[in-house]
mmCIF file of C-alpha atoms in Angstrom:
data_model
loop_
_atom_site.group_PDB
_atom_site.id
_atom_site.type_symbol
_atom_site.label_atom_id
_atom_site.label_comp_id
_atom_site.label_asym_id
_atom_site.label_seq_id
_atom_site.Cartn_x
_atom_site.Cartn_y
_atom_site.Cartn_z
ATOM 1 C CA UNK A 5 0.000 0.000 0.000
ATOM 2 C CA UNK A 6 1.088 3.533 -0.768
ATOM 3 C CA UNK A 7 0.073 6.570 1.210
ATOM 4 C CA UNK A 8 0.241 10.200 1.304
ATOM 5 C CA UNK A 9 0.692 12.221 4.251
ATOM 6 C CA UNK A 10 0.382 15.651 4.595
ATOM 7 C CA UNK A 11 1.461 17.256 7.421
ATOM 8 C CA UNK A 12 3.835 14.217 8.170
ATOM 9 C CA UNK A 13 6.404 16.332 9.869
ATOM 10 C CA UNK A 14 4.535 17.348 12.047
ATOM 11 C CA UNK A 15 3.370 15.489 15.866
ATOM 12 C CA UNK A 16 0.357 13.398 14.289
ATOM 13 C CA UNK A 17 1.873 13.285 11.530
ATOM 14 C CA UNK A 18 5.471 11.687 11.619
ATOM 15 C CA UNK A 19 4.037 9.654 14.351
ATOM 16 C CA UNK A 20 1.478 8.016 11.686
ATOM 17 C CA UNK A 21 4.468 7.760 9.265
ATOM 18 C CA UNK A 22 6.581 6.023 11.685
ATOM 19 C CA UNK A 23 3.381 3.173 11.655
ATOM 20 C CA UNK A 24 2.973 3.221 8.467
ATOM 21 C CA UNK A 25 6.647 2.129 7.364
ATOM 22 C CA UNK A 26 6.689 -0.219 10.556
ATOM 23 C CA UNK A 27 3.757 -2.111 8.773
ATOM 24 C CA UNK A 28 5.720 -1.927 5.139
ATOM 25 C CA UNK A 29 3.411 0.798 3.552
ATOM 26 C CA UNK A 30 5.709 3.061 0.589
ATOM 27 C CA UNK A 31 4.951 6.216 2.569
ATOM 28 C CA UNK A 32 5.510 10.358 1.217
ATOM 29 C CA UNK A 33 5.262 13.172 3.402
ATOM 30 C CA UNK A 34 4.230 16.037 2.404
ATOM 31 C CA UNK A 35 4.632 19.184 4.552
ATOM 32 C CA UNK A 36 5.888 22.959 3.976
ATOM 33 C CA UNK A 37 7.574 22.855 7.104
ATOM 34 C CA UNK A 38 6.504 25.976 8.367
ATOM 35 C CA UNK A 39 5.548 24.386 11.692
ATOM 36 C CA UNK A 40 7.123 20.509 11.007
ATOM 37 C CA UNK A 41 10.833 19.685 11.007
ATOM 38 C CA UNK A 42 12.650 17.235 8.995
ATOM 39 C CA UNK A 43 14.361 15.828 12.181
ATOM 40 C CA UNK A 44 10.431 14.366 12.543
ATOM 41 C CA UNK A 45 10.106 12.567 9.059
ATOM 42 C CA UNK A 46 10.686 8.925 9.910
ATOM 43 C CA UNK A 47 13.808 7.081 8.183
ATOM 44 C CA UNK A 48 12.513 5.652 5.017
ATOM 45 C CA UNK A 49 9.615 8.142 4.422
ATOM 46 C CA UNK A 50 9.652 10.557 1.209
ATOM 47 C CA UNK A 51 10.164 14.066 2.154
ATOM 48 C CA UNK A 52 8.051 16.754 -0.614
ATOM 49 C CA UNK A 53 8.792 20.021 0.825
ATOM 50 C CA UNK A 54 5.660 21.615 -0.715
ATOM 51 C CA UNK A 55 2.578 23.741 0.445
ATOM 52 C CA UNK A 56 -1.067 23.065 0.050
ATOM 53 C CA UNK A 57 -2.527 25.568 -1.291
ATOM 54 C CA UNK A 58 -0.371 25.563 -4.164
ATOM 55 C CA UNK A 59 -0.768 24.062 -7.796
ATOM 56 C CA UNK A 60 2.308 21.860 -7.088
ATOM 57 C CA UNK A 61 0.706 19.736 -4.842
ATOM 58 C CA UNK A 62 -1.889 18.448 -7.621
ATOM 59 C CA UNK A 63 1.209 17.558 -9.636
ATOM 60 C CA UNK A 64 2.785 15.514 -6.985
ATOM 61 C CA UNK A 65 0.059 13.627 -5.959
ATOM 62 C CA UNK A 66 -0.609 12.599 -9.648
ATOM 63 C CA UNK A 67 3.026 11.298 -10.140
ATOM 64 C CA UNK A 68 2.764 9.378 -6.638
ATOM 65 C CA UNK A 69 -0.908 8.265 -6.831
ATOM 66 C CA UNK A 70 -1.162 7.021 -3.515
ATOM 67 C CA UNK A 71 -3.559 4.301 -2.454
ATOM 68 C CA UNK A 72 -4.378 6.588 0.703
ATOM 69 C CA UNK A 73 -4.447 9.927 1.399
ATOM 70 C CA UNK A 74 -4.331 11.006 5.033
ATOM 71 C CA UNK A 75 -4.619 14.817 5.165
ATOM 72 C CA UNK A 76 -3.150 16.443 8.774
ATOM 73 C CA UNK A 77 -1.636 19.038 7.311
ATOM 74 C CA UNK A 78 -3.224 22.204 8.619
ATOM 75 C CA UNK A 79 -2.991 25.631 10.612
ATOM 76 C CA UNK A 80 -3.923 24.240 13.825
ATOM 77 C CA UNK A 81 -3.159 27.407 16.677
ATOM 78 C CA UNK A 82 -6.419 28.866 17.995
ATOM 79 C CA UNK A 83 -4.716 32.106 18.382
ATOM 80 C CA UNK A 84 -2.860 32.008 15.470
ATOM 81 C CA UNK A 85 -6.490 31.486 13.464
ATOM 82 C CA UNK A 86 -8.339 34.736 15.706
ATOM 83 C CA UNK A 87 -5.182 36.917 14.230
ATOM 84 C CA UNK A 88 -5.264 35.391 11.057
ATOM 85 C CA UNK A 89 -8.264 34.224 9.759
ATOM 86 C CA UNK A 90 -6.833 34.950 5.962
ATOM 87 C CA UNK A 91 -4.158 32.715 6.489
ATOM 88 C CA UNK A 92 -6.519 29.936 8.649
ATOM 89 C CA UNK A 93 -8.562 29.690 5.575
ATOM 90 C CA UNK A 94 -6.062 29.695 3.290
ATOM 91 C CA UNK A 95 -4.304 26.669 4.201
ATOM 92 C CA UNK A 96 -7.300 25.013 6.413
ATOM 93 C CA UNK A 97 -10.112 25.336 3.410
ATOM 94 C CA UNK A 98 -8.167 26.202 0.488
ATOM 95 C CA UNK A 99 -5.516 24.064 0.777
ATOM 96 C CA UNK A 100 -8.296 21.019 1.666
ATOM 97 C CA UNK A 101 -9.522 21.923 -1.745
ATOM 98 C CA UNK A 102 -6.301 21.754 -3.087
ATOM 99 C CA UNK A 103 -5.486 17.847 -1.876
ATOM 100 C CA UNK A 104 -9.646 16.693 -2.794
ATOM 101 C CA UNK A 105 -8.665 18.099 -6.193
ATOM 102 C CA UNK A 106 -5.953 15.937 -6.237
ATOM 103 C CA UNK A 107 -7.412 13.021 -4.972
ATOM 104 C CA UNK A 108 -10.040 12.993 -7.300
ATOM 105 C CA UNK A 109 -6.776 13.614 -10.155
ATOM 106 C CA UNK A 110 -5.172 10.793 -8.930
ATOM 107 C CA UNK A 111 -8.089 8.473 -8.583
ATOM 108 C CA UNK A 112 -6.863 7.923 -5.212
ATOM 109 C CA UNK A 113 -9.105 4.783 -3.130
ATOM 110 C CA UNK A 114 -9.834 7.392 0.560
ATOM 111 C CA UNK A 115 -8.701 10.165 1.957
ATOM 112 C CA UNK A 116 -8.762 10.468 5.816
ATOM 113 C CA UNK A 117 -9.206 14.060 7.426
ATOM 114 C CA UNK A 118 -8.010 14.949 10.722
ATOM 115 C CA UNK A 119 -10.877 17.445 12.309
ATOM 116 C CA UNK A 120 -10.928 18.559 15.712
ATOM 117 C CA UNK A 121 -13.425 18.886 18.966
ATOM 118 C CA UNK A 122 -13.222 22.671 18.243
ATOM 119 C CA UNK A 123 -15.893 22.547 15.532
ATOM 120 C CA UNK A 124 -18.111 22.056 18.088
ATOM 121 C CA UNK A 125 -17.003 25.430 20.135
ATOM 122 C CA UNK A 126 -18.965 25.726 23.613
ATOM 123 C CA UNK A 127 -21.691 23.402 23.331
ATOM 124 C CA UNK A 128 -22.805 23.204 26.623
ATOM 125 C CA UNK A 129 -23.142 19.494 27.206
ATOM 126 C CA UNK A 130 -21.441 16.951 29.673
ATOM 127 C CA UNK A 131 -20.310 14.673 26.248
ATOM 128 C CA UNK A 132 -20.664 15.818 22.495
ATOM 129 C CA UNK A 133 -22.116 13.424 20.237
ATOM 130 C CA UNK A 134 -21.575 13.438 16.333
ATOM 131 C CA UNK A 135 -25.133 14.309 15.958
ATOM 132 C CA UNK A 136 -24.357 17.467 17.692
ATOM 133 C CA UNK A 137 -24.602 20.655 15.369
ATOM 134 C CA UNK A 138 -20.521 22.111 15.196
ATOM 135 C CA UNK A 139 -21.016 25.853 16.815
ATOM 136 C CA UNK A 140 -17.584 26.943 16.342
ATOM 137 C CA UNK A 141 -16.311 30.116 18.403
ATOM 138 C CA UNK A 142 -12.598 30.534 16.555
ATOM 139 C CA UNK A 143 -12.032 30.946 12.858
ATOM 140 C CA UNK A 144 -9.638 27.230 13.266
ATOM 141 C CA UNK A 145 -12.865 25.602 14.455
ATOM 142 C CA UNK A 146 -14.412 26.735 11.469
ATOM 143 C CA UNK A 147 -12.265 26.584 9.100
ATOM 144 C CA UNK A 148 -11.981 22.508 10.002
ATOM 145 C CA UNK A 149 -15.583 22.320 9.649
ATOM 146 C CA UNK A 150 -15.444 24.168 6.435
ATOM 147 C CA UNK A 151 -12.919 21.741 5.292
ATOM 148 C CA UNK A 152 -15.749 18.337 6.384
ATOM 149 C CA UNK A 153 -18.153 20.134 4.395
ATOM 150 C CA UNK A 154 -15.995 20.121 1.005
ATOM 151 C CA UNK A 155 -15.681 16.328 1.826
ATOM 152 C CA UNK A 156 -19.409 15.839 1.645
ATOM 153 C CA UNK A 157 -19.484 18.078 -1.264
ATOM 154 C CA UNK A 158 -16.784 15.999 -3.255
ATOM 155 C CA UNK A 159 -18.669 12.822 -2.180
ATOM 156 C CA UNK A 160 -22.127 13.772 -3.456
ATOM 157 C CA UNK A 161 -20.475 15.111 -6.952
ATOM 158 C CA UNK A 162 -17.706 12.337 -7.272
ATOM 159 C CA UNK A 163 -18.329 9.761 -5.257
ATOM 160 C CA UNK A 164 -15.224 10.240 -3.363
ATOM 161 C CA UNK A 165 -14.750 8.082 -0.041
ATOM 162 C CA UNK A 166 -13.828 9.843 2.906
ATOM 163 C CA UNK A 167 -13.546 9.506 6.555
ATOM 164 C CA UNK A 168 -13.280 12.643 9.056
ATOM 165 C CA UNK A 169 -11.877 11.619 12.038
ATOM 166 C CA UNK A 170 -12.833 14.546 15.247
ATOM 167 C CA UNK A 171 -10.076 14.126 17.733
ATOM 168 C CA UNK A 172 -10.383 15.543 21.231
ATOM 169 C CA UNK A 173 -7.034 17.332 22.414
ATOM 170 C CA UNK A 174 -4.309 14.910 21.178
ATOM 171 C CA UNK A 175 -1.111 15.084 23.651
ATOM 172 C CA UNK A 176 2.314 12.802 23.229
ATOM 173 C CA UNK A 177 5.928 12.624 22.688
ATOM 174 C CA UNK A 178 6.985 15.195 19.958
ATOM 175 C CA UNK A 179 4.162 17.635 20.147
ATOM 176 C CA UNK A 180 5.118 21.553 20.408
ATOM 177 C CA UNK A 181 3.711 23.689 22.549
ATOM 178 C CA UNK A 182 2.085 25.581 19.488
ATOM 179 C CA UNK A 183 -1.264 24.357 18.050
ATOM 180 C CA UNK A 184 -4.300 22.527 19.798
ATOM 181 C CA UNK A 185 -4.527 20.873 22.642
ATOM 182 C CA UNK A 186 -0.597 21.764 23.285
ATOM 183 C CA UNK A 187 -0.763 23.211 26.799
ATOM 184 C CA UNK A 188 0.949 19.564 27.753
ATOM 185 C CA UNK A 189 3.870 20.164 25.405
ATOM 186 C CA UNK A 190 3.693 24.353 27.024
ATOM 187 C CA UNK A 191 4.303 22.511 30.578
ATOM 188 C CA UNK A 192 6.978 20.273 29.885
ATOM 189 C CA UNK A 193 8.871 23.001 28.082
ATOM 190 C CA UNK A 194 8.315 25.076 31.326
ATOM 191 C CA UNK A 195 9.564 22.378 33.410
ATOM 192 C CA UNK A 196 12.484 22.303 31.479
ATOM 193 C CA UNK A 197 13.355 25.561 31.391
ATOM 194 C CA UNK A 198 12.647 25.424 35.198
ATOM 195 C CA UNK A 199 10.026 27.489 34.836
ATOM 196 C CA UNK A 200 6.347 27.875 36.641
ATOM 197 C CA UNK A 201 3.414 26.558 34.840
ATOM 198 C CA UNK A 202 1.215 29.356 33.580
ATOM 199 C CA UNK A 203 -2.418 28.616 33.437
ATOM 200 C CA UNK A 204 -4.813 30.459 31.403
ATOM 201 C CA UNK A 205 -7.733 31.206 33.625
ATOM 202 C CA UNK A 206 -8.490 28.954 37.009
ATOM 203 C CA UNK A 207 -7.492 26.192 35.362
ATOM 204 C CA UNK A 208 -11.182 24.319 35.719
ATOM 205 C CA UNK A 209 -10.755 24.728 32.066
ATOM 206 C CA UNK A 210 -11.170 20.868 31.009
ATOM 207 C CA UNK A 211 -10.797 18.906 28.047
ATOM 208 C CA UNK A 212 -10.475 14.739 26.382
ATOM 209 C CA UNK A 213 -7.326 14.166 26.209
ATOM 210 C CA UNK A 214 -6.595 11.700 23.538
ATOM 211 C CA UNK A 215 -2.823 10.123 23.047
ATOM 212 C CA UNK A 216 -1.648 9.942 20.084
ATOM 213 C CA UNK A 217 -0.772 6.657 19.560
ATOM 214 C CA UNK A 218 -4.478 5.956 19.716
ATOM 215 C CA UNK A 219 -4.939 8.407 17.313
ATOM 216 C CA UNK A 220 -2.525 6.695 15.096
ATOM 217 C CA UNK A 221 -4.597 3.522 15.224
ATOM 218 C CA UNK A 222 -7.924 5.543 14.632
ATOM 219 C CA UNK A 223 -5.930 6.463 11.609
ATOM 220 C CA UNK A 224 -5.185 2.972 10.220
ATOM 221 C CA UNK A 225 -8.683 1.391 11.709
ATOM 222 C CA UNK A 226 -10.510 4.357 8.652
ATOM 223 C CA UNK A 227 -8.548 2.756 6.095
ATOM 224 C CA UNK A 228 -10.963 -0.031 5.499
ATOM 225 C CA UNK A 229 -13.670 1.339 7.923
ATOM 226 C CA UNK A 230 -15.931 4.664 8.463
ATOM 227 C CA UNK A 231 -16.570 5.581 4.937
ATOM 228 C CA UNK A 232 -18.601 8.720 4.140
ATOM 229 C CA UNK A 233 -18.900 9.432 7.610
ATOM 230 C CA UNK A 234 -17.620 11.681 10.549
ATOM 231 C CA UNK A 235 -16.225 9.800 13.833
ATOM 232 C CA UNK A 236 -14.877 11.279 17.103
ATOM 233 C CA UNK A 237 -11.335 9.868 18.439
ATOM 234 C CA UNK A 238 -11.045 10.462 22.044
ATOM 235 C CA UNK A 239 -11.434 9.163 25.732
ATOM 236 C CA UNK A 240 -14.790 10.146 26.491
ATOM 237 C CA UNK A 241 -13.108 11.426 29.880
ATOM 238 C CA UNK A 242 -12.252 14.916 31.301
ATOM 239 C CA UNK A 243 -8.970 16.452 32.737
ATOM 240 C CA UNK A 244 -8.881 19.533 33.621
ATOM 241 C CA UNK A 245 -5.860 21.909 33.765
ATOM 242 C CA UNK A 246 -5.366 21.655 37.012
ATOM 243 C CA UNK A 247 -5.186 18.071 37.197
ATOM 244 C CA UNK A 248 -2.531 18.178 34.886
ATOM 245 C CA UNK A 249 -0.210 20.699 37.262
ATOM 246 C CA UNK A 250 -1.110 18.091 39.992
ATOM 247 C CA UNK A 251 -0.033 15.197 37.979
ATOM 248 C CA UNK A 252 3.362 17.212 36.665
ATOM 249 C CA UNK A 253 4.387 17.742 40.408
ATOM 250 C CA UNK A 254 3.518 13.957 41.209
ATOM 251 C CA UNK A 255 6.286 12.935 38.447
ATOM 252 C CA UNK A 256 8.675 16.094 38.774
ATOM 253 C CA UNK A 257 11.001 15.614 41.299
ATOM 254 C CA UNK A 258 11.913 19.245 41.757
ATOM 255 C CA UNK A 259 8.922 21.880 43.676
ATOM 256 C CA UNK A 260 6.573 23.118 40.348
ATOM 257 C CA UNK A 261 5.230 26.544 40.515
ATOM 258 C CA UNK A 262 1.811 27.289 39.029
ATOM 259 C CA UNK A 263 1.021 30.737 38.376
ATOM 260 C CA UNK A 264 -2.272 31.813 36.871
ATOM 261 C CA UNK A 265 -3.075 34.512 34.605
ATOM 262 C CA UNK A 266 -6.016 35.535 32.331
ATOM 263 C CA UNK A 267 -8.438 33.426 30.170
ATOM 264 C CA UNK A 268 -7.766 33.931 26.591
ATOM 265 C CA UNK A 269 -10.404 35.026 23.594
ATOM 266 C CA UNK A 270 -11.850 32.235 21.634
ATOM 267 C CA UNK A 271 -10.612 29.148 24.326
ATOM 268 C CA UNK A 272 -13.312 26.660 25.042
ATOM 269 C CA UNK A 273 -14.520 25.769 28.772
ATOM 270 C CA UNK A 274 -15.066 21.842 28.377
ATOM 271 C CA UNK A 275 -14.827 19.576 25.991
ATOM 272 C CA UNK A 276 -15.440 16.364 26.002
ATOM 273 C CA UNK A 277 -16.132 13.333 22.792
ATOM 274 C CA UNK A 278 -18.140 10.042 23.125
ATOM 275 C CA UNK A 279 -16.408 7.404 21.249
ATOM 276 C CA UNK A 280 -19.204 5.181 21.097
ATOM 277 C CA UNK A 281 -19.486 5.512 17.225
ATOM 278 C CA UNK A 282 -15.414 4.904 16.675
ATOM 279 C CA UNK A 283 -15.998 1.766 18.642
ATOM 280 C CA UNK A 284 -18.868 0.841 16.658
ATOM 281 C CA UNK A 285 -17.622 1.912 13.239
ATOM 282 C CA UNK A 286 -13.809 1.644 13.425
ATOM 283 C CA UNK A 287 -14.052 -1.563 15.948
ATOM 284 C CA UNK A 288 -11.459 1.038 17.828
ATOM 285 C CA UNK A 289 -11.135 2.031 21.847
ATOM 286 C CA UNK A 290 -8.561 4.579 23.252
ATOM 287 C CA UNK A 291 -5.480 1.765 24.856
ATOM 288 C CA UNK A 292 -3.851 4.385 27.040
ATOM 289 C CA UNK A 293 -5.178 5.841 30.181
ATOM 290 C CA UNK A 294 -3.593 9.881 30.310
ATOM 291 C CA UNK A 295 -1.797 8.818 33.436
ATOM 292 C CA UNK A 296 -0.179 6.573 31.172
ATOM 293 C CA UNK A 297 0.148 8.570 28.589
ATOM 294 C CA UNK A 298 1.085 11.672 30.352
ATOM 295 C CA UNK A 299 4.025 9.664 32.526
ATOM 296 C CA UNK A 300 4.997 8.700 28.837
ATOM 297 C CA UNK A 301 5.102 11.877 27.393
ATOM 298 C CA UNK A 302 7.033 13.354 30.463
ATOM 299 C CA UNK A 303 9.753 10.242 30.300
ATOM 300 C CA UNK A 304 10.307 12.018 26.787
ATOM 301 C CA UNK A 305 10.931 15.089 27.803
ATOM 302 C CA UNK A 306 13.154 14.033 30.967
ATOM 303 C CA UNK A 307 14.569 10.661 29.523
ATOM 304 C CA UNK A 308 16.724 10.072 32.887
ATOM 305 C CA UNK A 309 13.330 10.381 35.305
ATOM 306 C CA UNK A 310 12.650 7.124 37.483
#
């Protein structure tokens, strides 16, 4: 099998190119590197330094024609989107235009979209269900949705399988502290540095943490599952910011400082994904419990801890 995927220098990304090769897939990254690194592109993947939104892409995807497209590639910063909502739609809807184009070109079997929890913005309910209408409050959050809906559209006119995949806040080895859900990746470069852990409001804030080696096999479970149709990957469970401090000063050995500071624009209160549908669908359940996976991700960060 041969698969594209975008983004694949990125955390998800390289982490769901490092699978693929383990499991003998021919596998091509492409990413602009703007927010990926090369260091993260997996020994034996194909590196195409290219962006998305431009005509270049088409032309590489034609000459690969991959049996798979899985399309992470995207301007994932909250923040980032609220500043820039040019450049969020840009590479977030145009640049999802861009690769369907291309799929459709290349006559390429699925494409798999990574979408987000944020389309859903504050929906005040205890756990979000895809029947739930997306409300989004920041221009990423829409922009992702936007990008769903040109699935649909491409499916209804082409006949083009897809599956959108919804994660909650992914967390894990190799994440940055830029994007979403990266306030993990934030603390451990703050405990690093020796620093205090800044929290954004009272830190009740709370959200499904999903790790991303379950989001990896979400990934692989679409390729022969899910088609047409839009699937959470998560935990179904809460953790607030708090509990995280608490669980960082559990594993640190040093004293951790928390300081607090203001809530920012366009950040949701809770969030939180059934999975009932990925289990149903995709035959898929979460493996790792966030203690787990956060006592994983910090052994990354301090390889030398206990």
């Amino acid at each position: 099998m041969k698969a594209v995927v975008t983004g694949g220098a990125g955390f998800i990304g390289s982490h769901l190119a490092k699978e693929l090769l383990e499991r003998q897939w021919e596998v091509h990254v492409i990413d602009d590197l703007s927010t990926g690194h090369t260091s993260k592109v997996p020994h034996g993947a194909a590196l195409h330094i290219l962006d998305i939104r431009q005509p270049e892409v088409e032309e590489r995807i034609a000459a690969i024609r991959p049996d798979i497209v899985f399309h992470l590639a995207a301007q994932a910063d909250v923040q980032r989107s609220i500043k820039e909502p040019d450049t969020d739609a840009a590479i977030n809807i145009t640049g999802t235009a861009r690769i369907l184009k291309a799929c459709l070109s290349a006559q390429v079997r699925k494409l798999i979209f990574s979408s987000t929890s944020a389309v859903y913005g504050e929906l005040s309910k205890d756990r979000i269900t895809e029947e739930d209408s997306p409300q989004p409050i920041s221009f990423y959050g829409m922009s992702k949705w936007a990008g769903e809906q040109y699935l649909e559209v491409f499916r209804r006119l082409h006949g083009f399988p897809y599956t959108v995949l919804r994660y909650g806040n992914v967390y894990g080895p190799g994440q940055t502290a830029k994007g979403e859900g990266g306030v993990i990746a934030l603390f451990m470069e703050k405990l690093v540095k020796k620093e205090p852990l800044r929290i954004h409001g009272d830190g009740g804030q709370t959200r499904d943490f999903i790790y991303v080696k379950d989001v990896v096999a979400a990934n692989l479970a679409a390729v022969d599952a899910g088609d047409g149709d839009t699937i959470q990957i998560s935990t179904g469970n809460t953790t607030s910011v708090n509990q995280i401090a608490r669980l960082l000063q559990e594993l640190h050995p040093d004293h951790v400082q928390v300081e607090y500071g203001p809530a920012r624009p366009g950040d949701i209160r809770h969030s939180c994904l059934a999975n009932a549908k990925a289990q149903e669908q995709l035959h898929w359940q979460p493996a790792v419990t966030f203690r787990q996976g956060l006592a994983e991700t910090y052994r990354h960060w301090f390889p030398h801890s206990g």
